[in-house]
Coordinates of C-alpha atoms and ligand atoms in Angstrom, one line a residue:
M1 CA -23.3 -5.1 -16.8
E2 CA -22.2 -2.7 -14.2
Q3 CA -18.6 -3.1 -13.2
T4 CA -17.9 -4.0 -9.6
Y5 CA -14.7 -2.6 -8.0
A6 CA -12.2 -4.2 -5.7
I7 CA -12.7 -1.1 -3.5
E8 CA -15.2 1.7 -3.7
L9 CA -15.1 4.6 -1.3
K10 CA -18.2 6.8 -1.1
N11 CA -18.1 10.2 0.5
I12 CA -15.6 9.2 3.2
T13 CA -14.9 11.9 5.8
K14 CA -12.6 11.5 8.8
R15 CA -11.8 14.1 11.4
F16 CA -9.3 14.2 14.3
G17 CA -10.8 16.8 16.6
K18 CA -10.9 20.0 14.5
I19 CA -8.6 18.6 11.8
V20 CA -10.4 17.2 8.8
A21 CA -8.0 14.5 7.4
N22 CA -10.4 13.3 4.7
D23 CA -13.2 15.4 3.3
G24 CA -15.8 13.5 1.3
I25 CA -13.5 11.2 -0.6
N26 CA -15.0 9.3 -3.6
L27 CA -12.6 6.7 -5.1
K28 CA -13.0 3.5 -7.1
V29 CA -10.2 0.9 -7.5
K30 CA -10.6 -1.7 -10.1
R31 CA -9.6 -5.3 -9.6
G32 CA -6.1 -5.8 -11.0
E33 CA -5.3 -2.1 -11.0
I34 CA -2.3 -0.5 -9.6
L35 CA -3.4 2.9 -8.2
S36 CA -1.2 5.5 -6.6
L37 CA -2.3 7.9 -4.0
L38 CA -0.1 11.0 -4.5
G39 CA 0.1 14.0 -2.3
E40 CA 2.2 16.1 0.1
N41 CA 2.7 15.0 3.7
G42 CA -0.5 15.6 5.6
S43 CA -2.8 15.6 2.6
G44 CA -4.8 12.6 4.0
K45 CA -3.5 9.5 2.1
T46 CA -2.5 7.3 5.0
T47 CA -5.6 8.2 7.0
L48 CA -7.8 7.0 4.1
M49 CA -5.9 3.8 3.7
N50 CA -6.0 3.3 7.5
M51 CA -9.8 3.2 7.2
I52 CA -9.6 0.3 4.7
S53 CA -7.1 -1.5 6.9
G54 CA -9.2 -1.3 10.0
I55 CA -7.1 1.2 12.1
Y56 CA -9.6 4.0 11.9
F57 CA -13.3 4.0 11.3
P58 CA -14.8 6.7 9.0
D59 CA -17.0 9.5 10.6
E60 CA -19.1 9.5 7.4
G61 CA -19.3 7.5 4.2
R62 CA -19.3 4.0 3.0
I63 CA -16.7 1.4 2.0
L64 CA -17.6 -1.3 -0.5
V65 CA -15.3 -4.3 -1.2
D66 CA -16.1 -6.3 -4.4
G67 CA -19.4 -4.4 -4.6
K68 CA -20.6 -5.2 -1.1
A69 CA -20.9 -2.6 1.7
V70 CA -18.6 -3.6 4.6
S71 CA -17.9 -2.4 8.1
I72 CA -14.2 -2.7 8.8
R73 CA -13.7 -2.4 12.6
S74 CA -10.3 -3.9 13.0
P75 CA -7.2 -5.0 11.1
K76 CA -8.6 -8.6 11.3
D77 CA -11.9 -7.5 9.6
S78 CA -9.7 -6.0 6.9
F79 CA -7.6 -9.0 6.5
D80 CA -10.6 -11.3 6.3
L81 CA -11.6 -9.3 3.3
G82 CA -8.3 -10.0 1.7
I83 CA -6.8 -6.6 2.3
G84 CA -3.2 -6.3 3.5
M85 CA -1.5 -3.0 4.3
I86 CA 2.3 -2.5 4.6
H87 CA 2.9 0.4 6.9
Q88 CA 5.5 3.1 6.6
H89 CA 7.1 1.9 9.8
F90 CA 7.7 -1.8 9.3
K91 CA 6.4 -4.0 12.0
L92 CA 9.2 -6.6 11.8
I93 CA 11.3 -8.1 14.5
D94 CA 14.9 -7.4 13.7
V95 CA 16.5 -10.4 15.4
M96 CA 14.3 -12.8 13.6
T97 CA 14.6 -14.2 10.0
A98 CA 12.4 -13.3 7.1
A99 CA 10.6 -16.6 7.5
E100 CA 10.1 -16.2 11.3
N101 CA 8.6 -12.8 10.7
I102 CA 6.3 -14.0 8.0
I103 CA 4.8 -16.8 10.1
L104 CA 4.7 -14.7 13.3
G105 CA 1.3 -14.7 15.0
L106 CA -0.1 -17.5 12.8
K107 CA -2.1 -20.1 14.7
G108 CA -0.2 -23.2 15.6
N109 CA 3.1 -21.4 15.3
A110 CA 4.8 -23.6 17.9
V111 CA 4.3 -26.8 15.9
L112 CA 5.2 -25.4 12.5
D113 CA 7.8 -27.3 10.6
M114 CA 10.4 -24.7 9.7
K115 CA 11.7 -26.6 6.7
K116 CA 8.2 -26.6 5.2
V117 CA 7.8 -23.0 6.1
H118 CA 11.0 -22.1 4.2
K119 CA 9.9 -24.2 1.3
D120 CA 6.5 -22.6 1.1
I121 CA 7.9 -19.1 1.4
Q122 CA 10.5 -19.9 -1.3
E123 CA 7.8 -21.0 -3.6
L124 CA 5.9 -17.7 -3.1
V125 CA 9.1 -15.8 -3.6
D126 CA 9.9 -17.6 -6.8
R127 CA 6.3 -17.3 -8.1
Y128 CA 6.4 -13.5 -7.8
G129 CA 10.1 -13.1 -8.7
F130 CA 11.2 -11.6 -5.4
D131 CA 14.8 -11.5 -4.3
L132 CA 14.4 -12.8 -0.7
D133 CA 16.2 -15.4 1.4
P134 CA 13.8 -16.8 4.0
A135 CA 16.7 -17.5 6.4
Q136 CA 18.1 -13.9 6.3
K137 CA 17.9 -11.9 9.6
V138 CA 15.9 -8.7 9.3
Y139 CA 18.6 -6.5 10.9
T140 CA 20.9 -7.2 8.0
M141 CA 18.3 -6.1 5.4
S142 CA 17.9 -2.9 3.4
V143 CA 14.7 -0.9 3.5
S144 CA 13.7 -2.4 0.3
Q145 CA 14.3 -6.0 1.5
K146 CA 12.3 -5.3 4.6
Q147 CA 9.5 -4.1 2.5
T148 CA 9.7 -7.3 0.5
V149 CA 9.4 -9.4 3.7
E150 CA 6.2 -7.4 4.5
I151 CA 4.8 -7.9 1.1
V152 CA 5.5 -11.7 1.1
K153 CA 3.9 -11.9 4.6
M154 CA 0.7 -10.4 3.2
L155 CA 0.7 -12.6 0.1
D156 CA 1.4 -15.7 2.3
R157 CA -1.8 -14.8 4.3
G158 CA -3.8 -14.6 1.1
A159 CA -4.1 -10.9 0.7
N160 CA -5.4 -9.9 -2.8
I161 CA -5.6 -6.1 -2.2
L162 CA -2.2 -4.8 -1.2
I163 CA -1.7 -1.3 0.2
L164 CA 1.9 0.0 0.5
D165 CA 2.7 3.1 2.4
E166 CA 6.0 4.4 1.1
P167 CA 8.8 4.0 3.6
T168 CA 10.0 7.3 5.2
A169 CA 13.6 6.6 4.3
A170 CA 14.3 7.9 0.8
L171 CA 14.7 5.1 -1.6
D172 CA 17.4 5.3 -4.3
P173 CA 16.4 4.9 -7.9
I174 CA 17.4 1.2 -7.9
A175 CA 15.2 0.4 -4.9
E176 CA 12.4 2.3 -6.6
N177 CA 12.8 0.2 -9.7
E178 CA 12.5 -2.9 -7.5
I179 CA 9.2 -1.6 -6.2
Y180 CA 7.9 -1.1 -9.7
S181 CA 8.7 -4.7 -10.7
R182 CA 7.3 -6.1 -7.5
F183 CA 4.0 -4.3 -8.0
N184 CA 3.8 -5.3 -11.6
S185 CA 4.2 -8.9 -10.6
F186 CA 1.0 -8.7 -8.4
V187 CA -1.3 -7.5 -11.1
E188 CA -2.9 -10.7 -12.1
N189 CA -6.2 -10.7 -10.1
K190 CA -4.6 -8.6 -7.4
T191 CA -5.1 -5.0 -6.7
A192 CA -2.4 -2.7 -5.4
I193 CA -2.5 0.8 -3.9
Y194 CA 0.8 2.6 -3.6
I195 CA 1.1 5.8 -1.4
S196 CA 3.6 8.2 -2.6
H197 CA 4.6 11.9 -2.5
R198 CA 6.6 11.9 -5.8
L199 CA 5.0 12.0 -9.2
S200 CA 8.1 10.5 -10.7
S201 CA 7.7 7.4 -8.5
C202 CA 4.2 6.7 -9.8
A203 CA 5.0 6.2 -13.5
F204 CA 4.4 2.5 -13.3
C205 CA 0.9 2.9 -11.8
D206 CA -2.2 2.5 -14.0
R207 CA -3.8 5.5 -12.4
I208 CA -2.9 8.2 -9.9
A209 CA -5.3 9.9 -7.5
V210 CA -3.9 13.3 -6.3
F211 CA -4.7 14.4 -2.7
D212 CA -4.4 18.0 -1.5
N213 CA -5.5 19.3 1.9
A214 CA -7.8 16.3 2.8
E215 CA -9.4 16.3 -0.7
L216 CA -9.1 14.1 -3.8
V217 CA -8.5 16.8 -6.3
E218 CA -7.5 15.0 -9.5
T219 CA -7.3 11.5 -11.0
G220 CA -5.4 10.5 -14.1
T221 CA -2.6 8.5 -15.7
H222 CA 1.0 9.6 -15.1
N223 CA 1.1 11.1 -18.6
E224 CA -2.1 13.0 -18.1
L225 CA -0.8 14.5 -14.8
I226 CA 2.6 15.6 -16.3
S227 CA 0.9 17.1 -19.3
A228 CA 0.3 20.9 -19.5
N229 CA -3.2 20.3 -18.2
G230 CA -2.1 18.7 -15.0
R231 CA -2.6 21.5 -12.5
Y232 CA -0.4 19.7 -9.9
A233 CA 2.4 18.6 -12.2
E234 CA 4.6 21.6 -11.4
L235 CA 4.3 21.0 -7.7
W236 CA 5.0 17.3 -7.8
N237 CA 7.9 17.7 -10.2
A238 CA 9.4 20.4 -8.1
Q239 CA 9.2 18.0 -5.1
A240 CA 10.6 15.2 -7.1
S241 CA 13.8 17.1 -7.9
Y242 CA 14.0 18.3 -4.3
Y243 CA 13.9 14.7 -3.1
L244 CA 16.4 13.5 -5.7
E245 CA 19.0 16.1 -4.8
Ligands
LIG301 P1 -0.5 11.8 4.5 O1 -0.6 10.3 4.6 O2 -1.0 12.3 3.2 O3 0.9 12.3 4.9 P2 -2.2 11.8 6.9 O4 -3.3 11.0 6.5 O5 -1.1 11.1 7.7 O6 -1.5 12.4 5.6 O7 -2.6 13.0 7.7 C1 -3.7 13.8 7.3 C2 -4.0 14.9 8.4 O8 -4.6 14.2 9.5 C3 -2.8 15.6 8.9 O9 -3.1 16.9 9.2 C4 -2.4 14.8 10.2 O10 -1.7 15.6 11.1 C5 -3.8 14.4 10.7 N1 -3.7 13.1 11.5 C6 -3.5 11.9 11.0 N2 -3.6 11.0 12.0 C7 -3.9 11.7 13.1 C8 -4.2 11.3 14.4 N3 -4.1 10.0 14.8 N4 -4.5 12.3 15.3 C9 -4.6 13.6 14.9 N5 -4.4 14.0 13.7 C10 -4.0 13.1 12.8

């Protein structure tokens, strides 16, 4: 039987004026897979994911979700397909708690019982082994904690394909480890795509798709990419040491 993929991108091209941000991208993401999109800034990773999350619409090409061709015209369309994207710049309200941010914008918000909301969120947090206090205010949180709030928000709304655009603020190795364990806890029936510019940050991913100058140039496991055959290994490793200095 032919395998169906959580997401399949066929020949996706996106231009901004004269700039080609994505040039004929073909990419398949299996259900339950953790895939990393790796590439330098400006190589087209975020643009590609923004087309899955309904922010941009492709100029050319097709997107399939669970084997069906879809037309994603808005973030709501994307969400209705079970896709949740956590953007590089968090969309959280600092003066609110984690729980308040998680339920923000949900229908019937005004009549929600906050005790029940906290209990439901706590259950979700425990199920996935997150370290998050629903009552903590966002302005007291680290980058990594804010990211957790965004992830729990997506899970609370039923997302089963999660896209995480790495935060701009450099994460220390401990925070990075937290990301790995978080992503690993999703894997059952969920699919995760992690945008990164460091090969060393992608070791926990099942597969890595390398982007360069609007093209998908190579796909492989972490080991394959760091091997002598990985044409891009030197570049990414050089970047990794640069960012760790
Ligand atoms: P990455 O995520 O790999 O850093 P991006 O997808 O953000 O790369 O950007 C790919 C290219 O598209 C870059 O040249 C960037 O400047 C350009 N680009 C992205 N978004 C826009 C936009 N809204 N308008 C014009 N150019 C854009």
